Amino acid sequence: MIAATDITAGYGNGADILHGISIEAHARELVTILGPNGCGKSTLLKTVAGFVKPRRGRIEFGGDDVGKVPIHEKVRSHAVGYVPQSDNVFGTLTVAENILMGARGLERETRERRFTRLMERYPALSSKLRRKASALSGGERQILSLARALMAGPRILLLDEPSAGLSPSMMHDVFDEIAQIRDEQDMCILMVEQNAYEALTVADRAYVLTVGKVAMSAKAVDLLNDPAMEKLYLGGDPDE
Ligand SMILES: Nc1ncnc2c1ncn2[C@@H]1O[C@H](COP(=O)(O)OP(=O)(O)O)[C@@H](O)[C@H]1O
Ligand SMILES: [Mg+2]
């Protein structure tokens, strides 16, 4: 379970980007974070992951205060997987090498079991294990970065725009995959998204940010049916 409470954060000596944000996500829950470009979604995810240090507030994983635990330690101690918004695969490495990067420190038996399972799950990757990741399509690269994160066996998964640059059909595949992972592996997933409608159709709950604040927090299904939400955030025409 993730609980971020009253988080204020920014970069270097710069102004605050997040102004007192509180969010929660529980096991077996897919929570999406929506909002316009530049409102702080990635910053929030980086702060939860530990790449950005909060200036104020508290971050807990499973009830433990992890605000000051460095990311590499958190990966081990709290089984956190983080998939950044871009540059999330190593183009010069093969598909297999990329996946195995998620297996660092694992015992051989665990590594082999997970690798076999991932290969069954993603035939598109298993048929291209020796190809360079740079030769994959955008959708395949997204699945590859997800597979690498899953290789580490996370209990908490942080995804920054997993549908970025995908065709509508690939986007649905990736979202279906994320929803399946939540259901099968009891995972706690925080997913930042630009494609609000589609994200809400697979998510359980959502937070909508505006300039570093939570503007709205609701069940995904309620947001999908909320006309105000449509006008404000989902690209509906306000004059209609
Ligand atoms: N590494 C960084 N250094 C300084 N400012 C940054 C950095 N990354 C993002 N920002 C700024 O933080 C604000 C929020 O950015 P970001 O969290 O990436 O928004 P979003 O993901 O919602 O598009 C923007 O004004 C952006 O310019
Ligand atoms: Mg972003």
XYZ file of C-alpha atoms and ligand atoms in Angstrom:
268
model
C 0.000 0.000 0.000
C 1.188 3.515 -0.846
C 0.301 6.577 1.198
C 1.763 9.961 0.333
C 0.589 12.655 2.717
C 0.827 16.408 2.260
C 3.775 16.202 -0.124
C 5.569 19.373 -1.146
C 8.429 18.909 -3.613
C 10.472 20.620 -6.305
C 13.815 20.433 -8.072
C 17.101 21.812 -6.730
C 16.594 25.310 -5.389
C 13.596 25.880 -7.641
C 10.062 26.738 -6.594
C 7.687 24.075 -5.265
C 6.158 21.963 -8.028
C 3.931 19.905 -5.737
C 1.939 21.898 -3.200
C 0.714 19.597 -0.434
C -0.476 16.538 -2.337
C -2.001 13.518 -0.607
C -2.701 10.255 -2.432
C -3.240 6.613 -1.534
C -3.209 3.310 -3.378
C -3.930 -0.101 -1.884
C -3.024 -3.663 -2.770
C -5.011 -4.928 -5.775
C -5.824 -1.355 -6.718
C -5.010 0.488 -9.930
C -4.987 4.204 -9.255
C -4.500 6.616 -12.115
C -3.135 10.157 -11.892
C -4.487 12.512 -14.524
C -4.042 16.171 -15.354
C -2.712 18.553 -17.977
C 0.867 18.614 -19.199
C 3.286 20.132 -16.734
C 0.977 19.900 -13.715
C 3.414 17.689 -11.795
C 2.297 14.103 -12.472
C 5.789 12.797 -13.233
C 7.234 14.792 -10.344
C 4.714 13.157 -8.018
C 5.633 9.678 -9.256
C 9.362 10.437 -8.982
C 8.808 11.681 -5.442
C 6.875 8.557 -4.480
C 9.626 6.425 -6.058
C 12.330 8.390 -4.264
C 14.126 10.116 -7.148
C 12.901 13.476 -5.906
C 13.122 14.171 -2.184
C 9.980 15.655 -0.654
C 10.487 19.032 1.039
C 7.577 18.295 3.308
C 5.196 15.427 3.904
C 5.335 11.697 4.456
C 5.608 8.730 2.118
C 4.687 5.279 3.395
C 4.848 1.898 1.741
C 2.929 -0.777 3.620
C 2.839 1.450 6.675
C 6.608 2.082 6.757
C 7.948 5.613 6.401
C 10.141 5.445 3.277
C 10.571 9.174 2.631
C 14.305 8.970 3.242
C 14.985 5.470 1.906
C 16.950 5.629 -1.366
C 15.316 4.064 -4.420
C 17.749 1.158 -4.819
C 17.120 0.157 -1.222
C 13.372 0.514 -1.610
C 13.405 -1.753 -4.631
C 14.679 -4.493 -2.352
C 13.049 -3.703 0.964
C 9.593 -2.792 -0.346
C 9.540 -4.416 -3.790
C 8.936 -1.261 -5.796
C 8.987 -1.213 -9.592
C 9.226 2.124 -11.394
C 8.802 2.565 -15.146
C 9.732 6.125 -16.204
C 7.916 8.156 -18.833
C 10.559 7.791 -21.518
C 13.942 6.204 -22.207
C 12.751 3.163 -20.360
C 14.546 0.491 -22.384
C 18.179 0.187 -23.387
C 18.163 0.280 -27.179
C 21.641 -1.138 -27.658
C 20.893 -4.162 -25.459
C 18.856 -7.154 -26.578
C 15.324 -7.847 -25.408
C 16.606 -10.654 -23.147
C 19.318 -8.438 -21.669
C 16.785 -5.713 -20.954
C 14.488 -8.142 -19.130
C 17.356 -9.636 -17.132
C 18.344 -6.183 -15.903
C 15.272 -6.465 -13.703
C 16.652 -9.686 -12.224
C 19.722 -8.300 -10.506
C 20.291 -9.900 -7.147
C 17.699 -12.633 -7.664
C 18.470 -16.273 -7.020
C 18.857 -18.308 -10.158
C 15.779 -20.414 -9.550
C 13.542 -17.333 -9.030
C 15.071 -15.629 -12.045
C 14.472 -18.595 -14.315
C 10.926 -19.170 -13.086
C 9.970 -15.532 -13.618
C 11.690 -15.346 -16.978
C 9.833 -18.450 -18.228
C 6.538 -17.062 -16.966
C 7.129 -13.699 -18.679
C 7.993 -15.440 -21.917
C 4.719 -17.371 -21.792
C 2.904 -14.187 -21.087
C 4.539 -12.070 -23.805
C 5.019 -14.094 -26.983
C 5.786 -10.858 -28.860
C 8.925 -10.530 -26.743
C 9.850 -14.199 -26.526
C 10.105 -14.419 -30.307
C 12.526 -11.472 -30.322
C 14.797 -12.186 -27.387
C 18.005 -11.688 -29.334
C 16.912 -8.537 -31.157
C 18.137 -5.159 -30.044
C 15.454 -3.304 -28.114
C 15.862 -0.388 -30.537
C 14.364 -2.624 -33.249
C 11.078 -3.053 -31.375
C 7.892 -1.128 -32.047
C 6.763 1.479 -29.516
C 4.188 -0.917 -28.065
C 6.703 -3.718 -27.769
C 9.098 -1.386 -25.993
C 6.391 -0.470 -23.469
C 5.707 -4.149 -22.827
C 9.444 -4.738 -22.528
C 9.840 -2.051 -19.878
C 6.863 -3.517 -18.015
C 8.366 -7.015 -18.274
C 11.672 -5.760 -16.888
C 9.878 -4.181 -13.922
C 7.867 -7.385 -13.337
C 11.027 -9.475 -13.405
C 11.966 -7.969 -10.042
C 8.686 -9.231 -8.533
C 7.290 -5.872 -7.358
C 4.410 -5.497 -4.899
C 4.151 -1.815 -5.811
C 4.310 -0.651 -9.413
C 4.752 2.979 -10.499
C 4.023 3.581 -14.190
C 4.557 6.919 -15.935
C 2.416 7.144 -19.067
C 2.639 3.514 -20.170
C 0.462 4.297 -23.207
C 2.608 7.177 -24.515
C 3.076 6.986 -28.265
C 0.967 3.855 -28.743
C -1.721 3.217 -31.328
C -5.239 2.893 -29.829
C -5.192 -0.891 -30.134
C -1.734 -1.222 -28.574
C -2.862 1.136 -25.825
C -5.787 -1.151 -25.003
C -3.467 -4.158 -24.944
C -1.089 -2.437 -22.552
C -3.920 -1.265 -20.264
C -5.523 -4.736 -20.269
C -2.163 -6.158 -19.347
C -1.767 -3.727 -16.448
C -5.261 -4.541 -15.159
C -4.474 -8.267 -15.342
C -1.280 -7.831 -13.387
C -3.236 -6.032 -10.676
C -5.776 -8.862 -10.469
C -3.405 -11.805 -10.649
C -0.588 -10.487 -8.523
C -2.471 -8.368 -5.964
C -0.334 -5.465 -6.974
C -0.683 -1.871 -5.892
C -0.347 0.210 -9.069
C -0.004 3.964 -9.475
C -0.308 4.938 -13.142
C 0.177 8.434 -14.545
C -1.726 8.892 -17.824
C -2.501 11.391 -20.570
C -5.201 9.229 -22.139
C -7.718 9.945 -19.422
C -10.762 8.142 -20.815
C -8.947 4.917 -21.508
C -7.070 5.015 -18.220
C -10.352 5.489 -16.335
C -11.886 2.466 -18.011
C -9.261 0.177 -16.418
C -8.480 2.085 -13.198
C -10.276 1.709 -9.873
C -9.734 5.247 -8.675
C -8.261 8.467 -9.994
C -6.692 11.683 -8.833
C -6.867 14.685 -11.109
C -4.067 17.198 -10.576
C -3.912 20.859 -11.506
C -0.684 22.785 -10.989
C 0.727 20.681 -8.204
C -2.501 20.089 -6.300
C -5.160 17.390 -6.205
C -8.189 19.003 -7.852
C -10.395 15.936 -7.729
C -10.265 12.433 -6.339
C -12.931 9.848 -7.096
C -13.761 6.363 -8.232
C -12.831 5.965 -11.874
C -16.358 4.961 -12.837
C -17.792 8.099 -11.223
C -15.343 10.342 -13.071
C -16.199 8.672 -16.357
C -19.839 9.580 -15.787
C -19.226 13.080 -14.474
C -20.107 15.765 -17.050
C -18.009 18.404 -15.234
C -15.016 16.119 -15.426
C -15.545 15.655 -19.114
C -15.637 19.372 -19.770
C -12.693 20.226 -17.596
C -10.241 17.435 -18.062
C -11.222 14.916 -20.649
C -11.203 17.141 -23.691
C -14.972 17.575 -23.988
C -16.171 20.768 -25.647
C -17.202 23.235 -22.895
C -19.642 24.974 -25.240
C -21.595 21.874 -26.092
N 14.292 17.749 -13.730
C 13.583 18.877 -13.585
N 14.175 20.018 -13.154
C 13.477 21.167 -12.992
N 12.164 21.290 -13.266
C 11.519 20.210 -13.711
C 12.179 18.940 -13.891
N 11.280 18.032 -14.331
C 10.096 18.698 -14.414
N 10.239 19.999 -14.057
C 9.162 20.996 -14.003
O 8.166 20.556 -13.098
C 6.868 20.878 -13.576
C 6.040 19.623 -13.604
O 6.592 18.715 -14.560
P 6.149 17.205 -14.659
O 6.076 16.640 -13.283
O 7.045 16.544 -15.630
O 4.657 17.357 -15.234
P 3.728 16.304 -15.998
O 4.332 14.931 -15.811
O 2.400 16.446 -15.328
O 3.664 16.718 -17.420
C 7.057 21.540 -14.935
O 6.977 22.916 -14.757
C 8.456 21.110 -15.333
O 9.045 22.076 -16.145
Mg 5.004 13.521 -17.158
